[in-house]
Short mmCIF file of N, CA and C in Angstrom, two decimals:
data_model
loop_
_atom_site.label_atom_id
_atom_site.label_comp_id
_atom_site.label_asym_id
_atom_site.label_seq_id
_atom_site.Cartn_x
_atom_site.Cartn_y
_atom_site.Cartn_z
N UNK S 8 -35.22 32.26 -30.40
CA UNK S 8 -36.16 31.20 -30.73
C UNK S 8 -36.00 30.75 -32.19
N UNK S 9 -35.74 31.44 -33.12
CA UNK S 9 -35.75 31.72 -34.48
C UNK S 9 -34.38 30.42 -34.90
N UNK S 10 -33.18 30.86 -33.92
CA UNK S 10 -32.85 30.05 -33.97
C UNK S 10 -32.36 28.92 -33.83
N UNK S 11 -32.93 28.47 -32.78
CA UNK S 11 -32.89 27.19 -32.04
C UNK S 11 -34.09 26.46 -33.22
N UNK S 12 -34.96 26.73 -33.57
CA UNK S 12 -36.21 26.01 -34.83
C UNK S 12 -35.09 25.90 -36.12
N UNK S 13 -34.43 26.77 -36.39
CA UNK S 13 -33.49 26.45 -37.56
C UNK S 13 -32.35 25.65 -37.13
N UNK S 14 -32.06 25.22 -36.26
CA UNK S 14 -30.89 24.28 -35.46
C UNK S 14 -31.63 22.99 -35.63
N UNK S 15 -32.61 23.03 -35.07
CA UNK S 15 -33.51 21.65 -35.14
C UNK S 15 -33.44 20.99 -36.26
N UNK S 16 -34.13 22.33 -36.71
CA UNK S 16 -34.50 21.46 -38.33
C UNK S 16 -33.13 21.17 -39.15
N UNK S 17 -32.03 21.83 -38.92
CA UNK S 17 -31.18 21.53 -39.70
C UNK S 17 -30.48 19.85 -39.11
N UNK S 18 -30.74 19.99 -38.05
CA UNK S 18 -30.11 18.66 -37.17
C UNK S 18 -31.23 17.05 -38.12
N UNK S 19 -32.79 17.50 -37.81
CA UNK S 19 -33.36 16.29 -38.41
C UNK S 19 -33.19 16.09 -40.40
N UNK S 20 -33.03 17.19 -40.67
CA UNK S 20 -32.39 17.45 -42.07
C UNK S 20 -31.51 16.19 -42.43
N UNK S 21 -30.39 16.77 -41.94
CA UNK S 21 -29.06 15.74 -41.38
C UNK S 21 -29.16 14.46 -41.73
N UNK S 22 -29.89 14.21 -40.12
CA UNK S 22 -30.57 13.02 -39.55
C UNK S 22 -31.31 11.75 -40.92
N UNK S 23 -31.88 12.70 -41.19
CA UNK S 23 -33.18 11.76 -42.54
C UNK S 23 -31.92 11.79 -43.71
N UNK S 24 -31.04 12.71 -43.93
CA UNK S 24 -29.68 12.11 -44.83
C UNK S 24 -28.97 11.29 -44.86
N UNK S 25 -29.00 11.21 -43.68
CA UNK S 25 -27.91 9.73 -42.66
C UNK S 25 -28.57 8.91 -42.94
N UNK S 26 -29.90 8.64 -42.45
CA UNK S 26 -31.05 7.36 -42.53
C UNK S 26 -30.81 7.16 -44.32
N UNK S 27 -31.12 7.85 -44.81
CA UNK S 27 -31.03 7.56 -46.53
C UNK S 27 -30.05 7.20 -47.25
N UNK S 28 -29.02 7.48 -46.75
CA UNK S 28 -27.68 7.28 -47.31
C UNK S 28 -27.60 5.84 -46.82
N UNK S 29 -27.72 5.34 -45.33
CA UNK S 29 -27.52 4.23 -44.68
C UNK S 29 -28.65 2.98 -45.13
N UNK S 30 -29.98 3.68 -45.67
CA UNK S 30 -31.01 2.67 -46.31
C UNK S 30 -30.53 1.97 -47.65
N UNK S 31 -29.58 3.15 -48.49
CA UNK S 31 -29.17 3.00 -50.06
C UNK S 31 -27.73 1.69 -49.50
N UNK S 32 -27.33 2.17 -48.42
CA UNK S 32 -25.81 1.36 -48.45
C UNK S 32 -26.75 -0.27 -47.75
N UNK S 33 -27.62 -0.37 -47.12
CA UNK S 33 -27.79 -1.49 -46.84
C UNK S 33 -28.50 -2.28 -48.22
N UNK S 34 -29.21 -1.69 -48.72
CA UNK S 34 -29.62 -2.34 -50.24
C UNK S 34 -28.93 -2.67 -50.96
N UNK S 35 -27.68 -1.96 -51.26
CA UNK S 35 -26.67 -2.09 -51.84
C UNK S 35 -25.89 -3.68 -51.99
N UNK S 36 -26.07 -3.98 -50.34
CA UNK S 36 -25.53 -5.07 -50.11
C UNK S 36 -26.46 -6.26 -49.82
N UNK S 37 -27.97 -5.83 -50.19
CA UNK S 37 -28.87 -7.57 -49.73
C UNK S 37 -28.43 -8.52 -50.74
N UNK S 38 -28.62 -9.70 -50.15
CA UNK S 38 -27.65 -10.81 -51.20
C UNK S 38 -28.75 -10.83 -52.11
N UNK S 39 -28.65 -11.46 -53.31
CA UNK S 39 -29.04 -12.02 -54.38
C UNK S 39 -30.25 -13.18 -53.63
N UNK S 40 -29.70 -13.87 -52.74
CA UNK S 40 -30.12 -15.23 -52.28
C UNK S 40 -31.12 -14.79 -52.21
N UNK S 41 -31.83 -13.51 -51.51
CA UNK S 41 -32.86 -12.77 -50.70
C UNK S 41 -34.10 -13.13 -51.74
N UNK S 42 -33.95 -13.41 -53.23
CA UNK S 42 -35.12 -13.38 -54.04
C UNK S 42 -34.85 -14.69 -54.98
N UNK S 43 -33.42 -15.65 -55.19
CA UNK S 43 -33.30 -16.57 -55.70
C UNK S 43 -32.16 -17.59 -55.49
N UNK S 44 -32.18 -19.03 -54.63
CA UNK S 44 -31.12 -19.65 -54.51
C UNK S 44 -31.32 -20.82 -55.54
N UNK S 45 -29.94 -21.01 -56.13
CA UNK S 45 -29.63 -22.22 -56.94
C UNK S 45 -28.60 -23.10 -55.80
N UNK S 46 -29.39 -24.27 -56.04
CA UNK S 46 -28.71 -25.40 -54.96
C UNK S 46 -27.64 -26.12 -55.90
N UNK S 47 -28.12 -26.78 -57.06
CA UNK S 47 -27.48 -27.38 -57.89
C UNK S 47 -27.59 -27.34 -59.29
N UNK S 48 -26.88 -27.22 -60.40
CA UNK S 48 -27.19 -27.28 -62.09
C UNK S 48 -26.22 -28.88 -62.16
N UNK S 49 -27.24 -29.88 -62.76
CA UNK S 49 -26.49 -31.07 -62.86
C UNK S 49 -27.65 -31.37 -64.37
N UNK S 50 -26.37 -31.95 -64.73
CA UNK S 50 -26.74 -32.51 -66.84
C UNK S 50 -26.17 -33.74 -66.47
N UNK S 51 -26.82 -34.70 -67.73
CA UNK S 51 -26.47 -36.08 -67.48
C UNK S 51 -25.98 -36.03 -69.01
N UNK S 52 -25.44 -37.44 -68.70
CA UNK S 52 -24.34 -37.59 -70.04
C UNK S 52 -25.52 -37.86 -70.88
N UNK S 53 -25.43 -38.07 -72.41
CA UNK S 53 -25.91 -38.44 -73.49
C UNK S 53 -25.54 -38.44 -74.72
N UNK S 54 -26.70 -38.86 -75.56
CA UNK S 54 -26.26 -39.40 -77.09
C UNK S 54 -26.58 -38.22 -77.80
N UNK S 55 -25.76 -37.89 -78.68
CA UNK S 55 -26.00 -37.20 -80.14
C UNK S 55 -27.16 -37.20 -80.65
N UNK S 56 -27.65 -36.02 -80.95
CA UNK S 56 -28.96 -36.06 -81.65
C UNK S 56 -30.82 -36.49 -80.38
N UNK S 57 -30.37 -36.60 -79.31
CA UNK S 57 -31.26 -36.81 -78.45
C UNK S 57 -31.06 -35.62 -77.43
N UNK S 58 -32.60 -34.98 -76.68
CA UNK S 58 -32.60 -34.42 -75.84
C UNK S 58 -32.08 -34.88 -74.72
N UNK S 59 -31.13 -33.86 -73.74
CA UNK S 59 -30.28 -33.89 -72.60
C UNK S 59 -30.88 -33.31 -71.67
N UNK S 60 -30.71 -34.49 -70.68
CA UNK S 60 -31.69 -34.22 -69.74
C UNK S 60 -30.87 -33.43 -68.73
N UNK S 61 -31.51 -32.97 -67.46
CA UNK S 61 -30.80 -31.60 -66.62
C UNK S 61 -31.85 -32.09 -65.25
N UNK S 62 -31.05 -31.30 -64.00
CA UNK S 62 -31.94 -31.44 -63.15
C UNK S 62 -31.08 -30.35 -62.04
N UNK S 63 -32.48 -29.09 -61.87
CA UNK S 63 -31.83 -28.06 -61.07
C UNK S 63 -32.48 -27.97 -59.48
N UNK S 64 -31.87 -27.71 -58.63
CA UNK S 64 -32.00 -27.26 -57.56
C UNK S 64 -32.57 -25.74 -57.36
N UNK S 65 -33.42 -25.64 -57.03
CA UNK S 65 -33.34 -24.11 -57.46
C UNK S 65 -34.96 -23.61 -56.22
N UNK S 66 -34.58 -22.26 -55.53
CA UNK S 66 -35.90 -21.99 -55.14
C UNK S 66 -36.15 -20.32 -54.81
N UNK S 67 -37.38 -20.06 -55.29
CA UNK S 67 -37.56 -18.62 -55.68
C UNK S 67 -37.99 -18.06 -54.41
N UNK S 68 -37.44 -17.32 -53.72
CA UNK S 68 -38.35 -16.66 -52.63
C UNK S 68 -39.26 -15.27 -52.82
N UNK S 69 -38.54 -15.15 -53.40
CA UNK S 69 -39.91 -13.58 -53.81
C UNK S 69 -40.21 -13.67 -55.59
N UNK S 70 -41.01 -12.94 -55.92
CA UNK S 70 -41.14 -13.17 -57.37
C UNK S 70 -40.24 -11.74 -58.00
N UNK S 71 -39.70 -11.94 -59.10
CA UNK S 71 -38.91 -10.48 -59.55
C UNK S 71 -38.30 -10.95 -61.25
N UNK S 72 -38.20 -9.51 -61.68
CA UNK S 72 -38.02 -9.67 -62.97
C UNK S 72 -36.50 -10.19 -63.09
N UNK S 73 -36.02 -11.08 -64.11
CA UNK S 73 -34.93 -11.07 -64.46
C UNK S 73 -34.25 -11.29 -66.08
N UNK S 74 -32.77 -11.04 -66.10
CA UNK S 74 -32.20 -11.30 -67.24
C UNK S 74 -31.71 -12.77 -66.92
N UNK S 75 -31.96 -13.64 -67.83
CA UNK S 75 -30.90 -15.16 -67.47
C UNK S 75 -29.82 -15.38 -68.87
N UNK S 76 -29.15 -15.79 -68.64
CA UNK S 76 -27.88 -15.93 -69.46
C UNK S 76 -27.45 -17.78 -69.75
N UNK S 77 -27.14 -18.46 -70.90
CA UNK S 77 -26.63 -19.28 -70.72
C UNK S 77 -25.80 -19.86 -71.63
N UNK S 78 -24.31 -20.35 -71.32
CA UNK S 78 -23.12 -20.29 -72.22
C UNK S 78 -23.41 -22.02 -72.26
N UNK S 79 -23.20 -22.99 -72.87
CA UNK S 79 -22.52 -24.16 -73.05
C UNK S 79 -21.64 -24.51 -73.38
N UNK S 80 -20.24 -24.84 -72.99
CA UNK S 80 -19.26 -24.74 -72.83
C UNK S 80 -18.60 -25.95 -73.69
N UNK S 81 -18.18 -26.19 -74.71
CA UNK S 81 -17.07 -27.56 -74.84
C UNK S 81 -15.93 -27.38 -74.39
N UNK S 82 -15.44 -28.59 -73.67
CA UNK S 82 -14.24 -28.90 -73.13
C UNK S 82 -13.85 -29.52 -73.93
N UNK S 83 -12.19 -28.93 -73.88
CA UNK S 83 -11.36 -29.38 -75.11
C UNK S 83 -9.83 -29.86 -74.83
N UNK S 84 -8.77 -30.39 -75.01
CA UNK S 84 -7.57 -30.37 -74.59
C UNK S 84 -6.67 -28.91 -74.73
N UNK S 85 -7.48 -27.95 -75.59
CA UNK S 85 -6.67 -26.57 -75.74
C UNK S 85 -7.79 -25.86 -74.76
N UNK S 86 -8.40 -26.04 -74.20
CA UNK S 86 -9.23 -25.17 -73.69
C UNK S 86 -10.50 -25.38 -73.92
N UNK S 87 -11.83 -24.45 -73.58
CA UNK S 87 -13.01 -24.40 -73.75
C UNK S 87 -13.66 -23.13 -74.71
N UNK S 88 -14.32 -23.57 -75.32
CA UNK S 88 -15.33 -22.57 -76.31
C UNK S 88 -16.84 -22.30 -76.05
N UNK S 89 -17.19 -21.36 -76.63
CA UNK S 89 -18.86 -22.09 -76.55
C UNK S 89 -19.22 -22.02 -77.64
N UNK S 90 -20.07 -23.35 -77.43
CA UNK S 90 -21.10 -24.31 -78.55
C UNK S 90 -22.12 -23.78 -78.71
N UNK S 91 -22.75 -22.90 -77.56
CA UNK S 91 -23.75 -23.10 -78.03
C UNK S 91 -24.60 -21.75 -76.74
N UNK S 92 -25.70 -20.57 -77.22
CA UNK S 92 -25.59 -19.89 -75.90
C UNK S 92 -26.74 -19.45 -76.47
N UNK S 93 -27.74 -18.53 -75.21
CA UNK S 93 -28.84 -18.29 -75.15
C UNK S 93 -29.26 -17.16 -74.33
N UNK S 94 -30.20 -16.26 -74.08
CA UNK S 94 -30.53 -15.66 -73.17
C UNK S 94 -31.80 -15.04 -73.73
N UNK S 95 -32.48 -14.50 -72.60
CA UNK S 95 -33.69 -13.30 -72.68
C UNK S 95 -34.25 -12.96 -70.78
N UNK S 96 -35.35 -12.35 -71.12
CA UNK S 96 -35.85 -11.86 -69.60
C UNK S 96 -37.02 -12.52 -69.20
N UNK S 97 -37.24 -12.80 -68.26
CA UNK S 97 -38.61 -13.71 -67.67
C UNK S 97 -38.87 -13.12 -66.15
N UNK S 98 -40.23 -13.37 -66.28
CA UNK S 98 -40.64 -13.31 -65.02
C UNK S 98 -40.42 -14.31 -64.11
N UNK S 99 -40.20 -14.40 -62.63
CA UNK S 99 -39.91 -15.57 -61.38
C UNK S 99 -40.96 -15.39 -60.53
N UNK S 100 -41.94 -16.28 -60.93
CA UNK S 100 -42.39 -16.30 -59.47
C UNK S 100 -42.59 -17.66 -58.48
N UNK S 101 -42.93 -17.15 -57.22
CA UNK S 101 -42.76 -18.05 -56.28
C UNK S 101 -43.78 -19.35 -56.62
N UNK S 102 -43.12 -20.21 -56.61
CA UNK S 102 -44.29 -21.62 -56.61
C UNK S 102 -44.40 -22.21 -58.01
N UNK S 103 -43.64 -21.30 -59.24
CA UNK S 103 -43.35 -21.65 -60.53
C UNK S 103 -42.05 -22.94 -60.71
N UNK S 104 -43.09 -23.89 -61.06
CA UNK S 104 -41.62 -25.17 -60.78
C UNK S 104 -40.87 -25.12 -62.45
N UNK S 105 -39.87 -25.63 -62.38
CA UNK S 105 -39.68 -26.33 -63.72
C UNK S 105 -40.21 -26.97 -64.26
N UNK S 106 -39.99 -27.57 -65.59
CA UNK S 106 -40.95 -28.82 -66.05
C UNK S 106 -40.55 -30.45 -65.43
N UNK S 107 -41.42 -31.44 -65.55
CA UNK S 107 -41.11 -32.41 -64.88
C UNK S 107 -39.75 -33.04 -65.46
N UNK S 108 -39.78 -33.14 -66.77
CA UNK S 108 -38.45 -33.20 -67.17
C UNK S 108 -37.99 -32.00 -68.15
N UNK S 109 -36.78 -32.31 -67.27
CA UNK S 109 -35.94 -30.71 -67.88
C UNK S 109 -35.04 -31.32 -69.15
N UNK S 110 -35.18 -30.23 -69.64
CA UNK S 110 -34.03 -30.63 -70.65
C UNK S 110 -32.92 -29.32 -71.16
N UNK S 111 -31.94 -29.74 -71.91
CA UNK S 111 -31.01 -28.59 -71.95
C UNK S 111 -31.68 -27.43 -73.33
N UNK S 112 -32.98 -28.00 -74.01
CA UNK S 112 -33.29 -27.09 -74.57
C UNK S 112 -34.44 -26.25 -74.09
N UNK S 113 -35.26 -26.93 -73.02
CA UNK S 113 -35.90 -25.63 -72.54
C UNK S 113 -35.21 -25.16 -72.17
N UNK S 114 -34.09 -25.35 -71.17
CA UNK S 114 -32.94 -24.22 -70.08
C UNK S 114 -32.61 -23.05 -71.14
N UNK S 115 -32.46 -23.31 -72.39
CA UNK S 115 -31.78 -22.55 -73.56
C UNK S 115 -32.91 -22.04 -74.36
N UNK S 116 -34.01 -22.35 -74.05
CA UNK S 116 -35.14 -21.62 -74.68
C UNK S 116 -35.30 -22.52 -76.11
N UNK S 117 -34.96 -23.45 -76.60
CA UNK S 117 -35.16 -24.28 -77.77
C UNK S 117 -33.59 -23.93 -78.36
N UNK S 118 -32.60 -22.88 -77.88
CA UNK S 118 -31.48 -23.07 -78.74
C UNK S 118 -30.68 -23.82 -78.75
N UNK S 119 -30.00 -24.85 -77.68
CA UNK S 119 -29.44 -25.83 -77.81
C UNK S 119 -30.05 -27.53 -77.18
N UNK S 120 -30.94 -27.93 -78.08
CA UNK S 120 -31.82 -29.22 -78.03
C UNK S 120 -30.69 -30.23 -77.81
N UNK S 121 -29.87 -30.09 -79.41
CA UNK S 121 -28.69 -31.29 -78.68
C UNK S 121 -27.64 -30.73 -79.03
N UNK S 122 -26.23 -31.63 -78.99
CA UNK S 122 -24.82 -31.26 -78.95
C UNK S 122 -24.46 -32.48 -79.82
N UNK S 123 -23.14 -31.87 -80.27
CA UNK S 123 -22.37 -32.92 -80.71
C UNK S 123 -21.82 -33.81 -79.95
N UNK S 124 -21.13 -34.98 -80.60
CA UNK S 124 -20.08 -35.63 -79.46
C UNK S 124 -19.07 -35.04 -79.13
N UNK S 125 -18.83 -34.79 -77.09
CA UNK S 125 -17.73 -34.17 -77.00
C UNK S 125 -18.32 -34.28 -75.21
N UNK S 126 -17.61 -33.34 -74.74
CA UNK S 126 -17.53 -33.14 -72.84
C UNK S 126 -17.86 -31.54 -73.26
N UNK S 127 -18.79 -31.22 -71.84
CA UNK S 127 -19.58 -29.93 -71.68
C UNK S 127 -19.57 -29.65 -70.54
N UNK S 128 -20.15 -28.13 -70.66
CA UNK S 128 -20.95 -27.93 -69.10
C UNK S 128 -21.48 -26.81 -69.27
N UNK S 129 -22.39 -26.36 -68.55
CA UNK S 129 -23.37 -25.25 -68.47
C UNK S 129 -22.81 -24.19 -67.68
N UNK S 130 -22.78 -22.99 -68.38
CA UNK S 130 -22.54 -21.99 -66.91
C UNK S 130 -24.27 -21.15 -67.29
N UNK S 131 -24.83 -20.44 -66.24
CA UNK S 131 -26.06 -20.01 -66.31
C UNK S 131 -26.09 -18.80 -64.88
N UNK S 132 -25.93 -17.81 -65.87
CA UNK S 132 -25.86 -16.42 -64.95
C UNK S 132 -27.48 -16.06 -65.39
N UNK S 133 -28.12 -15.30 -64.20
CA UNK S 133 -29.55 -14.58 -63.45
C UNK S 133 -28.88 -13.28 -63.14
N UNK S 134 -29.26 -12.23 -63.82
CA UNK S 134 -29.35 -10.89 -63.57
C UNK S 134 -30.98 -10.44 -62.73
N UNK S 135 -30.96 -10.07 -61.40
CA UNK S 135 -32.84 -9.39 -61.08
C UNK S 135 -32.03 -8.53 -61.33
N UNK S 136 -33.21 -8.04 -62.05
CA UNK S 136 -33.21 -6.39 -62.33
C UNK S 136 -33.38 -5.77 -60.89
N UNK S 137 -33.48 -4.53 -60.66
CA UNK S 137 -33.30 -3.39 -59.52
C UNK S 137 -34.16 -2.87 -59.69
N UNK S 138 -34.94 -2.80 -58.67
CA UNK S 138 -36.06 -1.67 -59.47
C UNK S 138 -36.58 -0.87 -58.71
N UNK S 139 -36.31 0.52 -58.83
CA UNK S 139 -36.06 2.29 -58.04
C UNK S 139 -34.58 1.80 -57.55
N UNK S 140 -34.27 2.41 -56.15
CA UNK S 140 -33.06 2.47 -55.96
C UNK S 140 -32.17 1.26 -55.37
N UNK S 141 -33.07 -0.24 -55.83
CA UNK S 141 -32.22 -1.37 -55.71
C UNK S 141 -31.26 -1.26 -56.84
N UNK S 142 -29.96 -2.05 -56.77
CA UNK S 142 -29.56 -2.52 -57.61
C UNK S 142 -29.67 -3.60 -58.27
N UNK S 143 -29.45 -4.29 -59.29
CA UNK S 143 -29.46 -5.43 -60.18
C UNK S 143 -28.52 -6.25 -59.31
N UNK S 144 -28.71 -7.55 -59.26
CA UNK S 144 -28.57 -8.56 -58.26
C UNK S 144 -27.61 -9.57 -59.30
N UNK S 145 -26.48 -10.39 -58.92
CA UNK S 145 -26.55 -11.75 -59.85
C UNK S 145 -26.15 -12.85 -59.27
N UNK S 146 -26.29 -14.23 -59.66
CA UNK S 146 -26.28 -15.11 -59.69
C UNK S 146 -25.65 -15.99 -60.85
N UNK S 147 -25.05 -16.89 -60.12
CA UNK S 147 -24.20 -17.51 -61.40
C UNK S 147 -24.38 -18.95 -61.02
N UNK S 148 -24.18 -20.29 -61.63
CA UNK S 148 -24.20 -21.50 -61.04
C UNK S 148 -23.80 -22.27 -62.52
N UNK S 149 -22.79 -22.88 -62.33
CA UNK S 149 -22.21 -24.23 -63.52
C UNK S 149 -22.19 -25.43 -63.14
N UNK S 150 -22.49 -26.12 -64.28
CA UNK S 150 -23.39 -27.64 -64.31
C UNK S 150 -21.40 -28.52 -63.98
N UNK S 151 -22.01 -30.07 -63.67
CA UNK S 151 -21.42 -30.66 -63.75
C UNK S 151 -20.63 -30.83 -65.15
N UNK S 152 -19.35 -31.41 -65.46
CA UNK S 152 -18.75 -31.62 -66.90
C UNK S 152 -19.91 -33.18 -66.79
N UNK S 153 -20.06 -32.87 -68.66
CA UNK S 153 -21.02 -34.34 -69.20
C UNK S 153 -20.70 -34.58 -70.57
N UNK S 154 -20.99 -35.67 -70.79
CA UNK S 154 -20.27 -36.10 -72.13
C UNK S 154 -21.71 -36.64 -72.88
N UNK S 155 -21.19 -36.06 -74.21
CA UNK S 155 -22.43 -36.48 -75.46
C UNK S 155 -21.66 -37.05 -76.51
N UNK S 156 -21.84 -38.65 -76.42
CA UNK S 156 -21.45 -39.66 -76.84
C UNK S 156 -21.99 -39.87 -78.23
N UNK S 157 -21.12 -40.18 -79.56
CA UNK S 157 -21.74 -40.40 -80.74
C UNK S 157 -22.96 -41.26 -80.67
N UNK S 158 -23.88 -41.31 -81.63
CA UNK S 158 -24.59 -42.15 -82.03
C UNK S 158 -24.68 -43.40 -82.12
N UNK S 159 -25.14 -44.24 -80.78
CA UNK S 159 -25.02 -45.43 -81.24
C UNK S 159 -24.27 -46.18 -79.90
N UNK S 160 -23.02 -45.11 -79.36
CA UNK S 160 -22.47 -45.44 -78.62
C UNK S 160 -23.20 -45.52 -77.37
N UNK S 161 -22.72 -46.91 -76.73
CA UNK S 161 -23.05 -47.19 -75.49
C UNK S 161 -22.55 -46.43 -73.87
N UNK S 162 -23.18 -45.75 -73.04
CA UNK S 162 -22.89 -45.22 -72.25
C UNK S 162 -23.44 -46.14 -70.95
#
């Protein structure tokens, strides 16, 4: 009897290892999408010295902490640099819109209001944090190329 109860138990032992191991490997893999989809990052061209306007696609399904990241990119004939970059952590929650008009210095938190004259684009990576035995999630999405035309100049 003694040990058929220690067979058991070693069998559901097992069992609840399997289940746990198989709970960690399916978390492992829930998409990102599961708590945040970006449809579109689109910037419109503009002038030097004026706020650049933006307009995102974007929709939160669950609320969750995150890191956001954002590079601004000049395009160049040798390549691309960045101009100009930003980040910190915010809370997401569901039903939190953007502002009615966006601009590229809220996206950047006030660090890049305007640009020089030249061709750009946004890349903007979302880290959710993980929190117990999720992992950290990411998301990435880059803007259309846009051009910020000297002063004066007609677009």
């Amino acid at each position: 009897m003694r040990k058929m109860v220690d067979m058991m138990l070693g069998r559901m032992a097992f069992l609840l290892g399997l289940l746990w191991l198989s709970a960690l490997a399916a978390m492992h893999f829930w998409p990102a999408s599961w708590w945040l989809e970006i449809g579109s990052v689109r910037v419109a061209d503009g002038i030097e010295g004026r706020p650049i306007l933006m307009h995102v696609e974007r929709t939160i399904h669950r609320d969750f902490s995150g890191t956001w990241g954002v590079s601004v990119r000049s395009l160049t004939d040798q390549g691309s640099y960045a101009a100009c970059a930003a980040s910190a952590v915010s809370d997401y929650r569901i039903g939190k819109d953007l502002p009615e008009i966006l601009t590229l210095g809220w996206w950047t938190n006030g660090r890049c209001e305007t640009l020089p004259a030249g061709t750009y684009l946004v890349q903007t990576t979302w880290q959710i944090h993980g929190s117990g035995i999720l992992p950290a999630k990411t998301v990435q999405a880059t803007s259309n190329p846009f051009v910020i035309y000297a002063g004066g100049a007609s677009w």
